Protein backbone atom coordinates (compact mmCIF):
# COMPACT_ATOMS: atom_id res chain seq x y z
CA UNK A 1 0.00 0.00 0.00
CA UNK A 2 1.42 3.35 -1.04
CA UNK A 3 0.43 6.70 0.35
CA UNK A 4 0.78 9.06 -2.60
CA UNK A 5 -2.92 9.98 -2.37
CA UNK A 6 -3.18 10.31 1.43
CA UNK A 7 -5.56 13.12 2.29
CA UNK A 8 -7.04 13.21 -1.23
CA UNK A 9 -10.78 12.83 -1.76
CA UNK A 10 -11.77 11.43 -5.15
CA UNK A 11 -15.27 11.61 -6.66
CA UNK A 12 -16.40 8.65 -8.78
CA UNK A 13 -19.33 9.77 -10.93
CA UNK A 14 -21.45 6.87 -12.19
CA UNK A 15 -24.97 5.56 -12.60
CA UNK A 16 -26.65 2.26 -13.48
CA UNK A 17 -24.85 0.37 -16.22
CA UNK A 18 -21.27 1.34 -15.31
CA UNK A 19 -18.76 -1.30 -16.42
CA UNK A 20 -18.10 -3.06 -13.13
CA UNK A 21 -14.32 -3.55 -13.42
CA UNK A 22 -13.89 0.05 -14.63
CA UNK A 23 -15.25 1.29 -11.31
CA UNK A 24 -14.13 -1.37 -8.84
CA UNK A 25 -10.51 -1.83 -9.97
CA UNK A 26 -9.62 1.88 -10.32
CA UNK A 27 -11.42 2.56 -7.03
CA UNK A 28 -9.30 -0.10 -5.33
CA UNK A 29 -6.13 1.40 -6.83
CA UNK A 30 -7.12 4.78 -5.39
CA UNK A 31 -7.83 3.29 -1.97
CA UNK A 32 -4.54 1.37 -2.08
CA UNK A 33 -2.77 4.68 -2.76
CA UNK A 34 -4.40 6.21 0.32
CA UNK A 35 -7.30 8.14 -1.21
CA UNK A 36 -10.81 8.44 0.11
CA UNK A 37 -13.27 7.56 -2.67
CA UNK A 38 -16.82 8.85 -2.88
CA UNK A 39 -19.38 7.39 -5.30
CA UNK A 40 -21.54 10.21 -6.65
CA UNK A 41 -24.69 9.29 -8.61
CA UNK A 42 -27.90 10.94 -9.82
CA UNK A 43 -29.92 8.77 -7.41
CA UNK A 44 -29.46 7.58 -3.85
CA UNK A 45 -29.21 4.02 -2.62
CA UNK A 46 -27.11 1.98 -4.99
CA UNK A 47 -26.21 1.74 -8.66
CA UNK A 48 -26.00 -1.49 -10.63
CA UNK A 49 -22.89 -2.48 -12.54
CA UNK A 50 -22.62 -4.20 -15.89
CA UNK A 51 -20.25 -7.17 -15.99
CA UNK A 52 -19.22 -7.46 -19.66
CA UNK A 53 -22.42 -9.13 -20.97
CA UNK A 54 -24.91 -9.06 -18.09
CA UNK A 55 -25.82 -7.18 -14.94
CA UNK A 56 -23.18 -7.27 -12.24
CA UNK A 57 -22.94 -6.13 -8.64
CA UNK A 58 -24.42 -3.05 -7.05
CA UNK A 59 -22.30 -0.31 -5.51
CA UNK A 60 -23.55 1.94 -2.74
CA UNK A 61 -23.97 5.61 -3.56
CA UNK A 62 -22.23 7.87 -1.03
CA UNK A 63 -23.50 11.24 -2.26
CA UNK A 64 -26.27 12.15 -4.67
CA UNK A 65 -25.36 14.40 -7.56
CA UNK A 66 -27.77 17.12 -6.43
CA UNK A 67 -25.87 17.47 -3.14
CA UNK A 68 -22.35 16.96 -4.54
CA UNK A 69 -19.98 19.91 -4.88
CA UNK A 70 -16.93 19.47 -7.12
CA UNK A 71 -15.09 21.83 -4.80
CA UNK A 72 -15.11 19.11 -2.12
CA UNK A 73 -13.00 16.74 -4.24
CA UNK A 74 -9.42 16.66 -5.50
CA UNK A 75 -10.05 14.64 -8.67
CA UNK A 76 -12.72 12.81 -10.66
CA UNK A 77 -12.95 9.23 -11.94
CA UNK A 78 -15.41 8.43 -14.73
CA UNK A 79 -15.92 4.69 -15.29
CA UNK A 80 -17.23 3.53 -18.65
CA UNK A 81 -19.81 1.01 -19.71
CA UNK A 82 -22.18 1.95 -22.51
CA UNK A 83 -25.31 2.74 -20.46
CA UNK A 84 -23.56 4.73 -17.73
CA UNK A 85 -22.00 7.56 -19.79
CA UNK A 86 -24.91 7.54 -22.24
CA UNK A 87 -27.19 8.38 -19.31
CA UNK A 88 -24.82 10.86 -17.64
CA UNK A 89 -24.24 12.81 -20.85
CA UNK A 90 -27.95 13.71 -20.89
CA UNK A 91 -27.95 14.92 -17.28
CA UNK A 92 -27.13 18.63 -17.02
CA UNK A 93 -26.22 18.29 -13.34
CA UNK A 94 -23.68 15.59 -14.22
CA UNK A 95 -22.23 17.73 -17.02
CA UNK A 96 -21.93 20.76 -14.73
CA UNK A 97 -20.22 18.59 -12.09
CA UNK A 98 -17.70 17.33 -14.67
CA UNK A 99 -17.10 20.82 -16.09
CA UNK A 100 -16.31 22.15 -12.62
CA UNK A 101 -13.31 19.80 -12.32
CA UNK A 102 -11.87 21.01 -15.63
CA UNK A 103 -12.52 24.67 -14.82
CA UNK A 104 -10.65 24.24 -11.53
CA UNK A 105 -7.74 22.42 -13.22
CA UNK A 106 -8.40 19.25 -11.22
CA UNK A 107 -7.34 15.91 -12.74
CA UNK A 108 -9.94 13.68 -14.38
CA UNK A 109 -9.64 10.02 -15.41
CA UNK A 110 -12.06 8.51 -17.96
CA UNK A 111 -11.99 4.99 -19.36
CA UNK A 112 -13.66 3.19 -22.27
CA UNK A 113 -17.01 4.89 -23.10
CA UNK A 114 -16.71 7.54 -20.34
CA UNK A 115 -15.40 10.19 -22.77
CA UNK A 116 -18.96 10.44 -24.13
CA UNK A 117 -19.74 12.40 -20.98
CA UNK A 118 -16.72 14.62 -21.63
CA UNK A 119 -17.97 15.40 -25.14
CA UNK A 120 -21.30 16.66 -23.84
CA UNK A 121 -19.53 18.56 -21.04
CA UNK A 122 -17.60 20.27 -23.88
CA UNK A 123 -14.19 19.27 -22.49
CA UNK A 124 -12.48 17.39 -25.34
CA UNK A 125 -11.65 20.02 -27.97
CA UNK A 126 -7.91 20.23 -28.50
CA UNK A 127 -7.13 17.39 -26.12
CA UNK A 128 -5.06 14.33 -26.99
CA UNK A 129 -7.01 11.32 -25.75
CA UNK A 130 -8.17 7.76 -26.30
CA UNK A 131 -11.34 5.77 -25.66
CA UNK A 132 -13.10 2.61 -26.72
CA UNK A 133 -12.52 2.50 -30.48
CA UNK A 134 -16.18 3.07 -31.39
CA UNK A 135 -16.06 6.57 -29.86
CA UNK A 136 -13.18 7.82 -31.99
CA UNK A 137 -15.38 9.53 -34.60
CA UNK A 138 -17.47 11.22 -31.88
CA UNK A 139 -14.32 12.48 -30.17
CA UNK A 140 -12.71 13.65 -33.41
CA UNK A 141 -15.93 15.45 -34.40
CA UNK A 142 -15.85 17.19 -31.00
CA UNK A 143 -12.30 18.40 -31.69
CA UNK A 144 -10.21 15.84 -29.79
CA UNK A 145 -6.97 14.38 -31.11
CA UNK A 146 -7.93 10.69 -30.74
CA UNK A 147 -5.14 8.11 -30.60
CA UNK A 148 -5.17 4.33 -30.20
CA UNK A 149 -2.98 3.88 -27.11
CA UNK A 150 -3.57 2.05 -23.82
CA UNK A 151 -3.35 5.22 -21.74
CA UNK A 152 -3.06 8.89 -22.72
CA UNK A 153 -2.44 11.90 -20.48
CA UNK A 154 -3.11 15.50 -21.51
CA UNK A 155 -3.02 18.30 -18.92
CA UNK A 156 -4.34 16.10 -16.10
CA UNK A 157 -6.86 14.22 -18.23
CA UNK A 158 -6.15 10.47 -18.19
CA UNK A 159 -7.95 8.29 -20.74
CA UNK A 160 -7.84 4.60 -21.64
CA UNK A 161 -9.56 2.33 -24.15
CA UNK A 162 -11.02 -0.67 -22.31
CA UNK A 163 -10.81 -2.99 -19.29
CA UNK A 164 -7.67 -4.53 -20.83
CA UNK A 165 -5.92 -1.20 -20.17
CA UNK A 166 -6.86 -0.95 -16.48
CA UNK A 167 -3.35 -1.64 -15.09
CA UNK A 168 -1.81 1.19 -17.16
CA UNK A 169 -4.86 3.40 -16.55
CA UNK A 170 -4.66 2.92 -12.79
CA UNK A 171 -0.94 3.72 -12.65
CA UNK A 172 -1.33 6.96 -14.65
CA UNK A 173 -4.51 7.93 -12.80
CA UNK A 174 -2.77 7.64 -9.43
CA UNK A 175 0.24 9.56 -10.76
CA UNK A 176 -1.87 12.42 -12.15
CA UNK A 177 -4.13 12.56 -9.10
CA UNK A 178 -1.01 12.76 -6.91
CA UNK A 179 0.32 15.68 -9.01
CA UNK A 180 -2.91 17.55 -8.32
CA UNK A 181 -4.12 20.63 -10.12
CA UNK A 182 -3.13 21.43 -13.68
CA UNK A 183 -3.86 24.46 -15.80
CA UNK A 184 -7.63 25.07 -15.76
CA UNK A 185 -9.43 24.14 -18.96
CA UNK A 186 -10.84 26.85 -21.17
CA UNK A 187 -12.56 24.38 -23.49
CA UNK A 188 -16.25 24.86 -24.07
Short mmCIF file of N, CA, C and O in Angstrom, two decimals, residues 79-141:
data_model
loop_
_atom_site.label_atom_id
_atom_site.label_comp_id
_atom_site.label_asym_id
_atom_site.label_seq_id
_atom_site.Cartn_x
_atom_site.Cartn_y
_atom_site.Cartn_z
N UNK A 79 -15.94 6.03 -14.71
CA UNK A 79 -15.92 4.69 -15.29
C UNK A 79 -16.74 4.67 -16.58
O UNK A 79 -17.60 5.52 -16.79
N UNK A 80 -16.48 3.66 -17.40
CA UNK A 80 -17.23 3.53 -18.65
C UNK A 80 -18.43 2.61 -18.52
O UNK A 80 -19.17 2.67 -17.54
N UNK A 81 -18.58 1.75 -19.52
CA UNK A 81 -19.81 1.01 -19.71
C UNK A 81 -20.60 1.82 -20.72
O UNK A 81 -20.42 3.03 -20.82
N UNK A 82 -21.43 1.20 -21.49
CA UNK A 82 -22.18 1.95 -22.51
C UNK A 82 -23.33 2.74 -21.88
O UNK A 82 -23.50 3.93 -22.15
N UNK A 83 -24.12 2.09 -21.03
CA UNK A 83 -25.31 2.74 -20.46
C UNK A 83 -24.96 3.90 -19.54
O UNK A 83 -25.65 4.93 -19.55
N UNK A 84 -23.94 3.74 -18.73
CA UNK A 84 -23.56 4.73 -17.73
C UNK A 84 -23.26 6.10 -18.36
O UNK A 84 -23.95 7.08 -18.06
N UNK A 85 -22.27 6.23 -19.23
CA UNK A 85 -22.00 7.56 -19.79
C UNK A 85 -23.10 8.04 -20.73
O UNK A 85 -23.31 9.26 -20.86
N UNK A 86 -23.82 7.11 -21.36
CA UNK A 86 -24.91 7.54 -22.24
C UNK A 86 -26.01 8.21 -21.43
O UNK A 86 -26.64 9.16 -21.89
N UNK A 87 -26.22 7.75 -20.20
CA UNK A 87 -27.19 8.38 -19.31
C UNK A 87 -26.64 9.69 -18.74
O UNK A 87 -27.33 10.72 -18.73
N UNK A 88 -25.40 9.67 -18.26
CA UNK A 88 -24.82 10.86 -17.64
C UNK A 88 -24.69 12.02 -18.62
O UNK A 88 -24.85 13.18 -18.23
N UNK A 89 -24.44 11.73 -19.88
CA UNK A 89 -24.24 12.81 -20.85
C UNK A 89 -25.52 13.59 -21.14
O UNK A 89 -25.50 14.66 -21.73
N UNK A 90 -26.67 13.04 -20.71
CA UNK A 90 -27.95 13.71 -20.89
C UNK A 90 -28.44 14.38 -19.61
O UNK A 90 -29.55 14.89 -19.57
N UNK A 91 -27.60 14.38 -18.59
CA UNK A 91 -27.95 14.92 -17.28
C UNK A 91 -27.16 16.21 -17.06
O UNK A 91 -25.95 16.18 -16.84
N UNK A 92 -27.82 17.35 -17.12
CA UNK A 92 -27.13 18.63 -17.02
C UNK A 92 -26.39 18.79 -15.71
O UNK A 92 -25.32 19.39 -15.65
N UNK A 93 -26.92 18.22 -14.63
CA UNK A 93 -26.22 18.29 -13.34
C UNK A 93 -24.90 17.53 -13.40
O UNK A 93 -23.89 17.97 -12.85
N UNK A 94 -24.91 16.38 -14.06
CA UNK A 94 -23.68 15.59 -14.22
C UNK A 94 -22.67 16.36 -15.07
O UNK A 94 -21.47 16.41 -14.75
N UNK A 95 -23.13 16.97 -16.14
CA UNK A 95 -22.23 17.73 -17.02
C UNK A 95 -21.63 18.94 -16.29
O UNK A 95 -20.43 19.22 -16.43
N UNK A 96 -22.43 19.62 -15.50
CA UNK A 96 -21.93 20.76 -14.73
C UNK A 96 -20.90 20.30 -13.70
O UNK A 96 -19.88 20.97 -13.48
N UNK A 97 -21.15 19.16 -13.07
CA UNK A 97 -20.22 18.59 -12.09
C UNK A 97 -18.88 18.29 -12.76
O UNK A 97 -17.82 18.67 -12.26
N UNK A 98 -18.92 17.65 -13.92
CA UNK A 98 -17.70 17.33 -14.67
C UNK A 98 -16.98 18.61 -15.09
O UNK A 98 -15.76 18.74 -14.90
N UNK A 99 -17.71 19.55 -15.64
CA UNK A 99 -17.10 20.82 -16.09
C UNK A 99 -16.36 21.52 -14.95
O UNK A 99 -15.29 22.10 -15.17
N UNK A 100 -16.91 21.46 -13.76
CA UNK A 100 -16.31 22.15 -12.62
C UNK A 100 -14.90 21.63 -12.33
O UNK A 100 -14.03 22.41 -11.92
N UNK A 101 -14.65 20.35 -12.53
CA UNK A 101 -13.31 19.80 -12.32
C UNK A 101 -12.33 20.38 -13.33
O UNK A 101 -11.21 20.77 -12.98
N UNK A 102 -12.74 20.45 -14.59
CA UNK A 102 -11.87 21.01 -15.63
C UNK A 102 -11.62 22.49 -15.40
O UNK A 102 -10.50 22.97 -15.54
N UNK A 103 -12.66 23.23 -15.04
CA UNK A 103 -12.52 24.67 -14.82
C UNK A 103 -11.59 24.98 -13.66
O UNK A 103 -10.93 26.01 -13.65
N UNK A 104 -11.53 24.06 -12.68
CA UNK A 104 -10.65 24.24 -11.53
C UNK A 104 -9.26 23.65 -11.76
O UNK A 104 -8.39 23.74 -10.89
N UNK A 105 -9.03 23.02 -12.92
CA UNK A 105 -7.74 22.42 -13.22
C UNK A 105 -7.49 21.12 -12.47
O UNK A 105 -6.34 20.69 -12.35
N UNK A 106 -8.55 20.50 -11.98
CA UNK A 106 -8.40 19.25 -11.22
C UNK A 106 -8.29 18.07 -12.19
O UNK A 106 -8.93 18.06 -13.24
N UNK A 107 -7.49 17.06 -11.85
CA UNK A 107 -7.34 15.91 -12.74
C UNK A 107 -8.61 15.08 -12.86
O UNK A 107 -9.39 14.97 -11.91
N UNK A 108 -8.78 14.51 -14.06
CA UNK A 108 -9.94 13.68 -14.38
C UNK A 108 -9.43 12.43 -15.10
O UNK A 108 -8.55 12.53 -15.96
N UNK A 109 -9.98 11.28 -14.74
CA UNK A 109 -9.64 10.02 -15.41
C UNK A 109 -10.91 9.42 -15.98
O UNK A 109 -11.92 9.31 -15.27
N UNK A 110 -10.89 9.05 -17.27
CA UNK A 110 -12.06 8.51 -17.96
C UNK A 110 -11.64 7.31 -18.79
O UNK A 110 -10.68 7.40 -19.56
N UNK A 111 -12.36 6.21 -18.64
CA UNK A 111 -11.99 4.99 -19.36
C UNK A 111 -13.13 4.49 -20.24
O UNK A 111 -14.30 4.69 -19.93
N UNK A 112 -12.75 3.89 -21.35
CA UNK A 112 -13.66 3.19 -22.27
C UNK A 112 -14.68 4.16 -22.89
O UNK A 112 -14.32 5.00 -23.68
N UNK A 113 -15.97 4.03 -22.54
CA UNK A 113 -17.01 4.89 -23.10
C UNK A 113 -17.21 6.19 -22.31
O UNK A 113 -18.00 7.04 -22.71
N UNK A 114 -16.53 6.34 -21.18
CA UNK A 114 -16.71 7.54 -20.34
C UNK A 114 -16.46 8.86 -21.08
O UNK A 114 -17.11 9.85 -20.75
N UNK A 115 -15.57 8.93 -22.07
CA UNK A 115 -15.40 10.19 -22.77
C UNK A 115 -16.65 10.73 -23.45
O UNK A 115 -16.70 11.92 -23.80
N UNK A 116 -17.69 9.90 -23.64
CA UNK A 116 -18.96 10.44 -24.13
C UNK A 116 -19.43 11.57 -23.23
O UNK A 116 -19.90 12.60 -23.71
N UNK A 117 -19.32 11.37 -21.93
CA UNK A 117 -19.74 12.40 -20.98
C UNK A 117 -18.89 13.66 -21.16
O UNK A 117 -19.40 14.78 -21.09
N UNK A 118 -17.60 13.47 -21.42
CA UNK A 118 -16.72 14.62 -21.63
C UNK A 118 -17.08 15.41 -22.88
O UNK A 118 -16.92 16.63 -22.91
N UNK A 119 -17.55 14.71 -23.91
CA UNK A 119 -17.97 15.40 -25.14
C UNK A 119 -19.11 16.35 -24.82
O UNK A 119 -19.08 17.52 -25.17
N UNK A 120 -20.14 15.83 -24.13
CA UNK A 120 -21.30 16.66 -23.84
C UNK A 120 -21.01 17.74 -22.79
O UNK A 120 -21.70 18.75 -22.74
N UNK A 121 -19.97 17.52 -21.98
CA UNK A 121 -19.53 18.56 -21.04
C UNK A 121 -18.64 19.58 -21.74
O UNK A 121 -18.16 20.52 -21.12
N UNK A 122 -18.40 19.38 -23.03
CA UNK A 122 -17.60 20.27 -23.88
C UNK A 122 -16.17 20.41 -23.35
O UNK A 122 -15.63 21.51 -23.28
N UNK A 123 -15.53 19.25 -23.06
CA UNK A 123 -14.19 19.27 -22.49
C UNK A 123 -13.17 18.47 -23.29
O UNK A 123 -12.14 18.08 -22.75
N UNK A 124 -13.43 18.20 -24.56
CA UNK A 124 -12.48 17.39 -25.34
C UNK A 124 -11.76 18.15 -26.44
O UNK A 124 -10.72 17.69 -26.92
N UNK A 125 -12.26 19.28 -26.85
CA UNK A 125 -11.65 20.02 -27.97
C UNK A 125 -10.19 20.33 -27.67
O UNK A 125 -9.85 20.84 -26.61
N UNK A 126 -9.33 19.97 -28.61
CA UNK A 126 -7.91 20.23 -28.50
C UNK A 126 -7.14 19.27 -27.61
O UNK A 126 -5.92 19.40 -27.48
N UNK A 127 -7.81 18.32 -27.02
CA UNK A 127 -7.13 17.39 -26.12
C UNK A 127 -6.72 16.11 -26.85
O UNK A 127 -7.44 15.60 -27.69
N UNK A 128 -5.54 15.62 -26.49
CA UNK A 128 -5.06 14.33 -26.99
C UNK A 128 -5.62 13.28 -26.05
O UNK A 128 -5.40 13.35 -24.83
N UNK A 129 -6.35 12.30 -26.60
CA UNK A 129 -7.01 11.32 -25.75
C UNK A 129 -7.34 10.04 -26.50
O UNK A 129 -7.23 9.98 -27.71
N UNK A 130 -7.74 9.03 -25.73
CA UNK A 130 -8.17 7.76 -26.30
C UNK A 130 -9.50 7.37 -25.67
O UNK A 130 -10.01 8.07 -24.78
N UNK A 131 -10.05 6.26 -26.14
CA UNK A 131 -11.34 5.77 -25.66
C UNK A 131 -11.56 4.40 -26.28
O UNK A 131 -10.73 3.92 -27.06
N UNK A 132 -12.71 3.80 -25.99
CA UNK A 132 -13.10 2.61 -26.72
C UNK A 132 -13.17 3.01 -28.20
O UNK A 132 -13.62 4.11 -28.52
N UNK A 133 -12.71 2.13 -29.07
CA UNK A 133 -12.52 2.50 -30.48
C UNK A 133 -13.78 3.04 -31.16
O UNK A 133 -13.68 3.86 -32.07
N UNK A 134 -14.96 2.63 -30.72
CA UNK A 134 -16.18 3.07 -31.39
C UNK A 134 -16.51 4.54 -31.12
O UNK A 134 -17.36 5.11 -31.79
N UNK A 135 -15.83 5.16 -30.17
CA UNK A 135 -16.06 6.57 -29.86
C UNK A 135 -15.14 7.51 -30.62
O UNK A 135 -15.29 8.73 -30.55
N UNK A 136 -14.18 6.96 -31.38
CA UNK A 136 -13.18 7.82 -31.99
C UNK A 136 -13.78 8.88 -32.91
O UNK A 136 -13.34 10.04 -32.89
N UNK A 137 -14.78 8.55 -33.70
CA UNK A 137 -15.38 9.53 -34.60
C UNK A 137 -16.08 10.62 -33.79
O UNK A 137 -15.97 11.81 -34.12
N UNK A 138 -16.80 10.23 -32.73
CA UNK A 138 -17.47 11.22 -31.88
C UNK A 138 -16.45 12.18 -31.28
O UNK A 138 -16.67 13.39 -31.26
N UNK A 139 -15.34 11.64 -30.78
CA UNK A 139 -14.32 12.48 -30.17
C UNK A 139 -13.64 13.38 -31.20
O UNK A 139 -13.42 14.58 -30.94
N UNK A 140 -13.33 12.83 -32.35
CA UNK A 140 -12.71 13.65 -33.41
C UNK A 140 -13.66 14.77 -33.84
O UNK A 140 -13.24 15.91 -34.03
N UNK A 141 -14.94 14.44 -34.00
CA UNK A 141 -15.93 15.45 -34.40
C UNK A 141 -16.08 16.55 -33.35
O UNK A 141 -16.45 17.67 -33.67
#
